[in-house]
GROMACS .gro file of C-alpha atoms in nm:
model
  323
    1MET     CA    1   7.467   9.488  13.359
    2SER     CA    2   7.187   9.738  13.286
    3GLU     CA    3   7.025   9.782  12.944
    4SER     CA    4   7.227  10.097  12.880
    5THR     CA    5   7.559   9.924  12.955
    6GLU     CA    6   7.755   9.769  12.669
    7ARG     CA    7   8.029   9.507  12.708
    8ILE     CA    8   8.341   9.559  12.494
    9HIS     CA    9   8.650   9.340  12.460
   10CYS     CA   10   8.895   9.621  12.374
   11LEU     CA   11   8.809   9.990  12.409
   12ILE     CA   12   9.038  10.256  12.255
   13ILE     CA   13   9.004  10.614  12.377
   14GLY     CA   14   9.143  10.869  12.130
   15SER     CA   15   9.199  10.886  11.756
   16GLY     CA   16   9.540  11.026  11.667
   17PRO     CA   17   9.820  10.814  11.516
   18ALA     CA   18   9.847  10.613  11.841
   19GLY     CA   19   9.475  10.534  11.869
   20TYR     CA   20   9.427  10.448  11.503
   21THR     CA   21   9.738  10.226  11.492
   22ALA     CA   22   9.625  10.045  11.807
   23ALA     CA   23   9.288   9.994  11.637
   24ILE     CA   24   9.446   9.852  11.319
   25TYR     CA   25   9.650   9.597  11.516
   26ALA     CA   26   9.367   9.511  11.758
   27ALA     CA   27   9.120   9.459  11.474
   28ARG     CA   28   9.360   9.233  11.282
   29ALA     CA   29   9.408   9.029  11.599
   30GLY     CA   30   9.033   8.968  11.626
   31MET     CA   31   8.991   9.180  11.941
   32LYS     CA   32   8.681   9.360  11.804
   33PRO     CA   33   8.807   9.705  11.909
   34VAL     CA   34   8.571   9.997  11.963
   35LEU     CA   35   8.733  10.340  11.924
   36TYR     CA   36   8.583  10.664  12.057
   37SER     CA   37   8.732  10.958  11.868
   38GLY     CA   38   8.704  11.231  12.134
   39LEU     CA   39   8.676  11.606  12.082
   40GLN     CA   40   8.940  11.628  11.810
   41PRO     CA   41   8.914  11.324  11.579
   42GLY     CA   42   9.259  11.269  11.432
   43GLY     CA   43   9.431  11.458  11.715
   44GLN     CA   44   9.691  11.732  11.673
   45LEU     CA   45   9.769  11.635  11.314
   46THR     CA   46   9.430  11.771  11.204
   47ILE     CA   47   9.563  12.123  11.274
   48THR     CA   48   9.894  12.053  11.097
   49THR     CA   49   9.931  12.145  10.732
   50ASP     CA   50  10.226  11.968  10.565
   51VAL     CA   51  10.373  11.647  10.709
   52GLU     CA   52  10.701  11.556  10.541
   53ASN     CA   53  10.870  11.335  10.802
   54TYR     CA   54  10.631  11.037  10.816
   55PRO     CA   55  10.769  10.736  10.623
   56GLY     CA   56  10.576  10.627  10.316
   57TYR     CA   57  10.473  10.971  10.191
   58PRO     CA   58  10.762  11.074   9.963
   59GLU     CA   59  10.580  11.387   9.843
   60GLY     CA   60  10.459  11.477  10.193
   61ILE     CA   61  10.093  11.487  10.295
   62MET     CA   62   9.854  11.725  10.466
   63GLY     CA   63   9.794  11.634  10.832
   64PRO     CA   64   9.413  11.604  10.804
   65GLN     CA   65   9.443  11.379  10.495
   66MET     CA   66   9.696  11.157  10.671
   67MET     CA   67   9.452  11.108  10.960
   68LYS     CA   68   9.173  11.025  10.714
   69ASP     CA   69   9.402  10.756  10.570
   70PHE     CA   70   9.467  10.616  10.921
   71GLU     CA   71   9.094  10.621  10.995
   72ALA     CA   72   9.004  10.447  10.667
   73GLN     CA   73   9.259  10.172  10.734
   74ALA     CA   74   9.131  10.117  11.091
   75ARG     CA   75   8.774  10.101  10.957
   76ARG     CA   76   8.869   9.856  10.677
   77MET     CA   77   9.029   9.623  10.933
   78GLY     CA   78   8.700   9.608  11.120
   79THR     CA   79   8.732   9.869  11.398
   80ASP     CA   80   8.401  10.002  11.529
   81LEU     CA   81   8.474  10.378  11.502
   82ARG     CA   82   8.241  10.602  11.698
   83TRP     CA   83   8.198  10.973  11.759
   84GLY     CA   84   8.186  11.044  12.128
   85MET     CA   85   8.365  11.173  12.433
   86VAL     CA   86   8.459  10.968  12.737
   87SER     CA   87   8.320  11.165  13.031
   88LYS     CA   88   8.404  10.946  13.332
   89VAL     CA   89   8.594  10.627  13.418
   90ASP     CA   90   8.597  10.376  13.702
   91LEU     CA   91   8.911  10.165  13.677
   92SER     CA   92   8.879  10.022  14.028
   93GLN     CA   93   8.675   9.716  13.932
   94ARG     CA   94   8.649   9.438  13.674
   95PRO     CA   95   8.530   9.481  13.410
   96LEU     CA   96   8.660   9.835  13.370
   97ARG     CA   97   8.380  10.092  13.352
   98ILE     CA   98   8.377  10.390  13.116
   99GLU     CA   99   8.103  10.649  13.068
  100VAL     CA  100   8.054  10.805  12.722
  101ASP     CA  101   7.889  11.146  12.661
  102GLU     CA  102   7.762  11.151  13.023
  103GLU     CA  103   7.485  10.905  12.935
  104LYS     CA  104   7.608  10.558  12.845
  105TRP     CA  105   7.825  10.319  13.047
  106ILE     CA  106   8.058  10.068  12.883
  107GLU     CA  107   8.217   9.768  13.051
  108ALA     CA  108   8.554   9.685  12.895
  109ASP     CA  109   8.788   9.391  12.937
  110SER     CA  110   9.080   9.611  12.827
  111VAL     CA  111   9.130   9.983  12.768
  112ILE     CA  112   9.389  10.156  12.550
  113ILE     CA  113   9.432  10.525  12.633
  114ALA     CA  114   9.547  10.736  12.337
  115THR     CA  115   9.411  11.076  12.436
  116GLY     CA  116   9.726  11.267  12.338
  117ALA     CA  117   9.848  11.602  12.464
  118SER     CA  118   9.755  11.958  12.377
  119ALA     CA  119  10.012  12.227  12.309
  120LYS     CA  120   9.994  12.526  12.541
  121TRP     CA  121   9.938  12.850  12.352
  122LEU     CA  122   9.985  13.215  12.439
  123GLY     CA  123   9.615  13.282  12.380
  124ILE     CA  124   9.638  13.569  12.132
  125GLU     CA  125   9.401  13.592  11.833
  126SER     CA  126   9.668  13.619  11.562
  127GLU     CA  127   9.844  13.306  11.695
  128GLN     CA  128   9.533  13.094  11.641
  129ARG     CA  129   9.441  13.258  11.309
  130LEU     CA  130   9.785  13.181  11.161
  131ASN     CA  131   9.819  12.836  11.321
  132GLY     CA  132   9.947  12.610  11.042
  133TYR     CA  133  10.046  12.911  10.830
  134GLY     CA  134  10.376  12.986  10.998
  135VAL     CA  135  10.263  12.943  11.359
  136SER     CA  136  10.357  12.603  11.503
  137ALA     CA  137  10.407  12.428  11.836
  138CYS     CA  138  10.660  12.179  11.696
  139ALA     CA  139  10.995  12.293  11.555
  140VAL     CA  140  11.101  11.935  11.474
  141CYS     CA  141  10.779  11.889  11.270
  142ASP     CA  142  10.779  12.220  11.087
  143GLY     CA  143  11.122  12.381  11.110
  144PHE     CA  144  11.236  12.236  10.778
  145PHE     CA  145  10.977  12.444  10.589
  146PHE     CA  146  11.160  12.759  10.700
  147LYS     CA  147  11.512  12.660  10.600
  148ASP     CA  148  11.733  12.966  10.542
  149LYS     CA  149  11.464  13.200  10.682
  150GLU     CA  150  11.435  13.402  11.004
  151VAL     CA  151  11.205  13.260  11.273
  152ALA     CA  152  11.103  13.331  11.632
  153ILE     CA  153  11.047  13.096  11.924
  154VAL     CA  154  10.874  13.168  12.256
  155GLY     CA  155  10.974  12.980  12.571
  156ALA     CA  156  11.245  12.942  12.831
  157GLY     CA  157  11.249  12.575  12.932
  158ASP     CA  158  11.459  12.281  12.809
  159THR     CA  159  11.219  12.212  12.521
  160ALA     CA  160  11.234  12.574  12.403
  161CYS     CA  161  11.615  12.563  12.414
  162GLU     CA  162  11.628  12.229  12.228
  163GLU     CA  163  11.393  12.361  11.961
  164ALA     CA  164  11.586  12.691  11.932
  165LEU     CA  165  11.907  12.494  11.877
  166TYR     CA  166  11.736  12.271  11.621
  167LEU     CA  167  11.604  12.577  11.434
  168ALA     CA  168  11.945  12.746  11.451
  169LYS     CA  169  12.090  12.467  11.234
  170LEU     CA  170  11.826  12.527  10.965
  171CYS     CA  171  11.745  12.896  10.981
  172THR     CA  172  11.954  13.207  10.926
  173LYS     CA  173  11.842  13.358  11.257
  174VAL     CA  174  11.634  13.253  11.556
  175HIS     CA  175  11.471  13.525  11.767
  176MET     CA  176  11.408  13.376  12.113
  177ILE     CA  177  11.147  13.556  12.323
  178VAL     CA  178  11.183  13.503  12.699
  179ARG     CA  179  10.928  13.641  12.945
  180ARG     CA  180  11.164  13.690  13.240
  181ASN     CA  181  11.527  13.796  13.280
  182GLU     CA  182  11.632  13.431  13.312
  183MET     CA  183  11.547  13.090  13.168
  184ARG     CA  184  11.394  12.788  13.341
  185ALA     CA  185  11.607  12.553  13.130
  186SER     CA  186  11.897  12.352  13.272
  187LYS     CA  187  12.234  12.531  13.285
  188VAL     CA  188  12.376  12.308  13.011
  189MET     CA  189  12.093  12.393  12.771
  190GLN     CA  190  12.118  12.764  12.852
  191GLU     CA  191  12.491  12.766  12.782
  192ARG     CA  192  12.442  12.595  12.446
  193VAL     CA  193  12.183  12.853  12.343
  194LEU     CA  194  12.397  13.147  12.461
  195LYS     CA  195  12.695  13.014  12.265
  196THR     CA  196  12.498  12.981  11.940
  197GLY     CA  197  12.572  13.284  11.726
  198ASN     CA  198  12.248  13.302  11.528
  199ILE     CA  199  12.015  13.287  11.830
  200GLN     CA  200  11.920  13.633  11.960
  201ILE     CA  201  11.746  13.642  12.299
  202TYR     CA  202  11.492  13.910  12.395
  203TRP     CA  203  11.473  13.912  12.777
  204ASN     CA  204  11.173  14.043  12.975
  205SER     CA  205  10.966  14.030  12.658
  206GLU     CA  206  10.618  13.917  12.564
  207THR     CA  207  10.444  13.870  12.231
  208VAL     CA  208  10.190  14.141  12.148
  209GLU     CA  209  10.084  14.010  11.807
  210VAL     CA  210  10.190  13.769  11.533
  211LEU     CA  211  10.189  13.970  11.210
  212GLY     CA  212  10.065  13.854  10.871
  213ASP     CA  213   9.748  13.824  10.668
  214LYS     CA  214   9.753  13.479  10.506
  215LYS     CA  215  10.087  13.370  10.657
  216VAL     CA  216  10.335  13.486  10.921
  217ASP     CA  217  10.554  13.777  10.814
  218GLY     CA  218  10.659  13.917  11.149
  219VAL     CA  219  10.601  13.951  11.522
  220LYS     CA  220  10.551  14.247  11.752
  221ILE     CA  221  10.699  14.211  12.101
  222ARG     CA  222  10.704  14.434  12.407
  223ASP     CA  223  10.975  14.475  12.668
  224HIS     CA  224  10.762  14.483  12.982
  225GLN     CA  225  11.028  14.674  13.178
  226THR     CA  226  11.064  14.964  12.934
  227ASN     CA  227  10.725  14.919  12.756
  228GLU     CA  228  10.913  14.956  12.428
  229GLU     CA  229  10.762  14.766  12.134
  230THR     CA  230  10.971  14.604  11.859
  231THR     CA  231  10.859  14.461  11.525
  232ILE     CA  232  11.071  14.174  11.391
  233PRO     CA  233  11.024  14.059  11.028
  234LEU     CA  234  11.026  13.676  11.005
  235SER     CA  235  10.866  13.376  10.837
  236ALA     CA  236  10.760  13.152  11.128
  237PHE     CA  237  10.661  13.175  11.493
  238PHE     CA  238  10.715  12.870  11.716
  239VAL     CA  239  10.550  12.834  12.057
  240ALA     CA  240  10.744  12.617  12.303
  241ILE     CA  241  10.582  12.687  12.638
  242GLY     CA  242  10.491  12.325  12.704
  243HIS     CA  243  10.226  12.062  12.642
  244GLN     CA  244   9.940  11.947  12.862
  245PRO     CA  245   9.869  11.570  12.850
  246ASN     CA  246   9.498  11.496  12.820
  247SER     CA  247   9.497  11.270  13.123
  248ASP     CA  248   9.270  11.440  13.381
  249LEU     CA  249   9.002  11.171  13.343
  250PHE     CA  250   9.239  10.907  13.478
  251LYS     CA  251   9.417  11.091  13.761
  252ASP     CA  252   9.228  10.911  14.039
  253TYR     CA  253   9.347  10.571  13.913
  254LEU     CA  254   9.668  10.587  13.712
  255GLN     CA  255  10.018  10.680  13.821
  256MET     CA  256  10.140  10.998  13.653
  257ASP     CA  257  10.440  11.227  13.670
  258GLU     CA  258  10.413  11.581  13.810
  259GLN     CA  259  10.306  11.716  13.469
  260GLY     CA  260  10.026  11.461  13.428
  261TYR     CA  261  10.190  11.224  13.178
  262ILE     CA  262  10.072  10.867  13.239
  263LEU     CA  263  10.356  10.646  13.362
  264THR     CA  264  10.406  10.318  13.179
  265THR     CA  265  10.638  10.027  13.255
  266PRO     CA  266  10.954  10.099  13.051
  267GLY     CA  267  10.953   9.914  12.720
  268THR     CA  268  10.578   9.852  12.737
  269SER     CA  269  10.247  10.038  12.732
  270LYS     CA  270  10.137   9.891  13.067
  271THR     CA  271  10.007  10.123  13.338
  272ASN     CA  272   9.977  10.045  13.710
  273ILE     CA  273   9.633   9.890  13.648
  274ASP     CA  274   9.608   9.551  13.476
  275GLY     CA  275   9.426   9.574  13.145
  276VAL     CA  276   9.482   9.948  13.104
  277PHE     CA  277   9.742  10.056  12.849
  278ALA     CA  278   9.862  10.404  12.745
  279CYS     CA  279  10.024  10.508  12.419
  280GLY     CA  280  10.114  10.819  12.223
  281ASP     CA  281  10.161  11.170  12.358
  282VAL     CA  282   9.958  11.114  12.676
  283GLN     CA  283  10.257  10.913  12.804
  284ASP     CA  284  10.543  11.048  12.588
  285LYS     CA  285  10.681  11.390  12.674
  286ILE     CA  286  11.014  11.335  12.500
  287TYR     CA  287  10.957  11.252  12.132
  288ARG     CA  288  10.598  11.359  12.055
  289GLN     CA  289  10.611  11.260  11.688
  290ALA     CA  290  10.343  11.094  11.475
  291VAL     CA  291  10.572  10.801  11.397
  292THR     CA  292  10.661  10.733  11.762
  293ALA     CA  293  10.294  10.767  11.862
  294ALA     CA  294  10.200  10.511  11.595
  295GLY     CA  295  10.472  10.277  11.718
  296SER     CA  296  10.349  10.298  12.076
  297GLY     CA  297   9.991  10.235  11.952
  298CYS     CA  298  10.116   9.910  11.801
  299MET     CA  299  10.280   9.821  12.136
  300ALA     CA  300   9.955   9.891  12.325
  301ALA     CA  301   9.751   9.665  12.096
  302LEU     CA  302  10.005   9.382  12.127
  303ASP     CA  303  10.021   9.424  12.507
  304ALA     CA  304   9.640   9.422  12.526
  305GLU     CA  305   9.622   9.113  12.304
  306ARG     CA  306   9.861   8.924  12.533
  307TYR     CA  307   9.670   9.039  12.842
  308LEU     CA  308   9.334   8.928  12.701
  309GLY     CA  309   9.485   8.601  12.580
  310ALA     CA  310   9.615   8.526  12.931
  311LEU     CA  311   9.272   8.608  13.080
  312GLU     CA  312   9.098   8.372  12.839
  313HIS     CA  313   9.351   8.097  12.914
  314GLU     CA  314   9.290   8.139  13.290
  315ALA     CA  315   8.913   8.126  13.240
  316ALA     CA  316   8.938   7.813  13.025
  317THR     CA  317   9.170   7.645  13.277
  318ALA     CA  318   8.931   7.731  13.564
  319ALA     CA  319   8.633   7.600  13.369
  320HIS     CA  320   8.816   7.279  13.285
  321ALA     CA  321   8.918   7.229  13.650
  322SER     CA  322   8.562   7.267  13.776
  323ALA     CA  323   8.414   7.041  13.507
   0.00000   0.00000   0.00000
C-alpha cells in the first residue's frame, strides 16, 4: 500500500437519504464508515422545496434542510463525512480499490454504493429556472401541492402514464404532452390514460417554454406537424421522460439492467461482487422515494456489517488454526 493509499473498513459513495442512512447504521455498528458526498451532497432532495410525505415531519420540511438533518445525524454517530468525487474504481481485487478526485486511492473492505439517479430534463432554460417552483420530476412527491389545479406532464412511457393517472385523481385537469403520434407505454397503461376524462393529450407536441416569473403559471407548446403554438394556463409542469442511474463508474464490474440500474439480489442490497452493496435510486427504478431509499440504506449497512463480521470470523479461525 503506497503512502497515498488509505485503508477503510466501510466506504459509502453518495450522500442522499440512502447514503446517510447507511452511514448512521454503519457508524452505530462500529464499522467506522467514511462517506464521500459526490457532486450533489444531499442528492435530489437538495433541489426539492417542500417534502410532506416523509414520516416524522408533521408540518413538512424543505428538502435541503431535511438533508442537513440526515447529515448532522450521520456526523453525530461518528461517520467520517468528506467532500469529494469518486473518479475510478477497481472492484476486481481484494481489498476493493477506489480513486477519489483523480488523485487518491482508497482500499476498502466493503463498499456501499448510494450514488442515486438523475432525472432527465428537456433542457430548456425556463424549466431549470422554475425547478422547485412548479416544475418537478416527481408527481408522487409534489402532485399534492397542486390539488384542484390544472397541471401538465411531459412523457409517453409507463412512468408518464402512471404519474398522469396519479395527478388526475388530485388535479382538475392534466395536460399530457406527447412528442410523437403514439406512446411508448404498455397498451394497458395507454388505455387507462385514454379512458380518464380529465387527461387531455397533445400529440406531436413539444414544449417551447414553461411560463412564469417566480412560479409556473403556464406552458407554451408547439405542434411540430402544423407549427401551431398553444399557450395553456396551469400551476405545475411535471417532466416524466425518465431517470438516469448514476452508475457509469461501475459498469465494468457490476451487473446492471439495460437502463443502467445496478442489479441486487432480491430482498437484499448485495450485488454480484462480494462486499459491494447498492442502495437507493441507483438500484431502484420503481419507487424512487426518500423513505424507500433510506430503508434500502439501512439494508445495505446491515448487509455490509454481516459480510465484514463473517470475514473477521474467517480470519480469526484461520489464525487460530495456524497457531
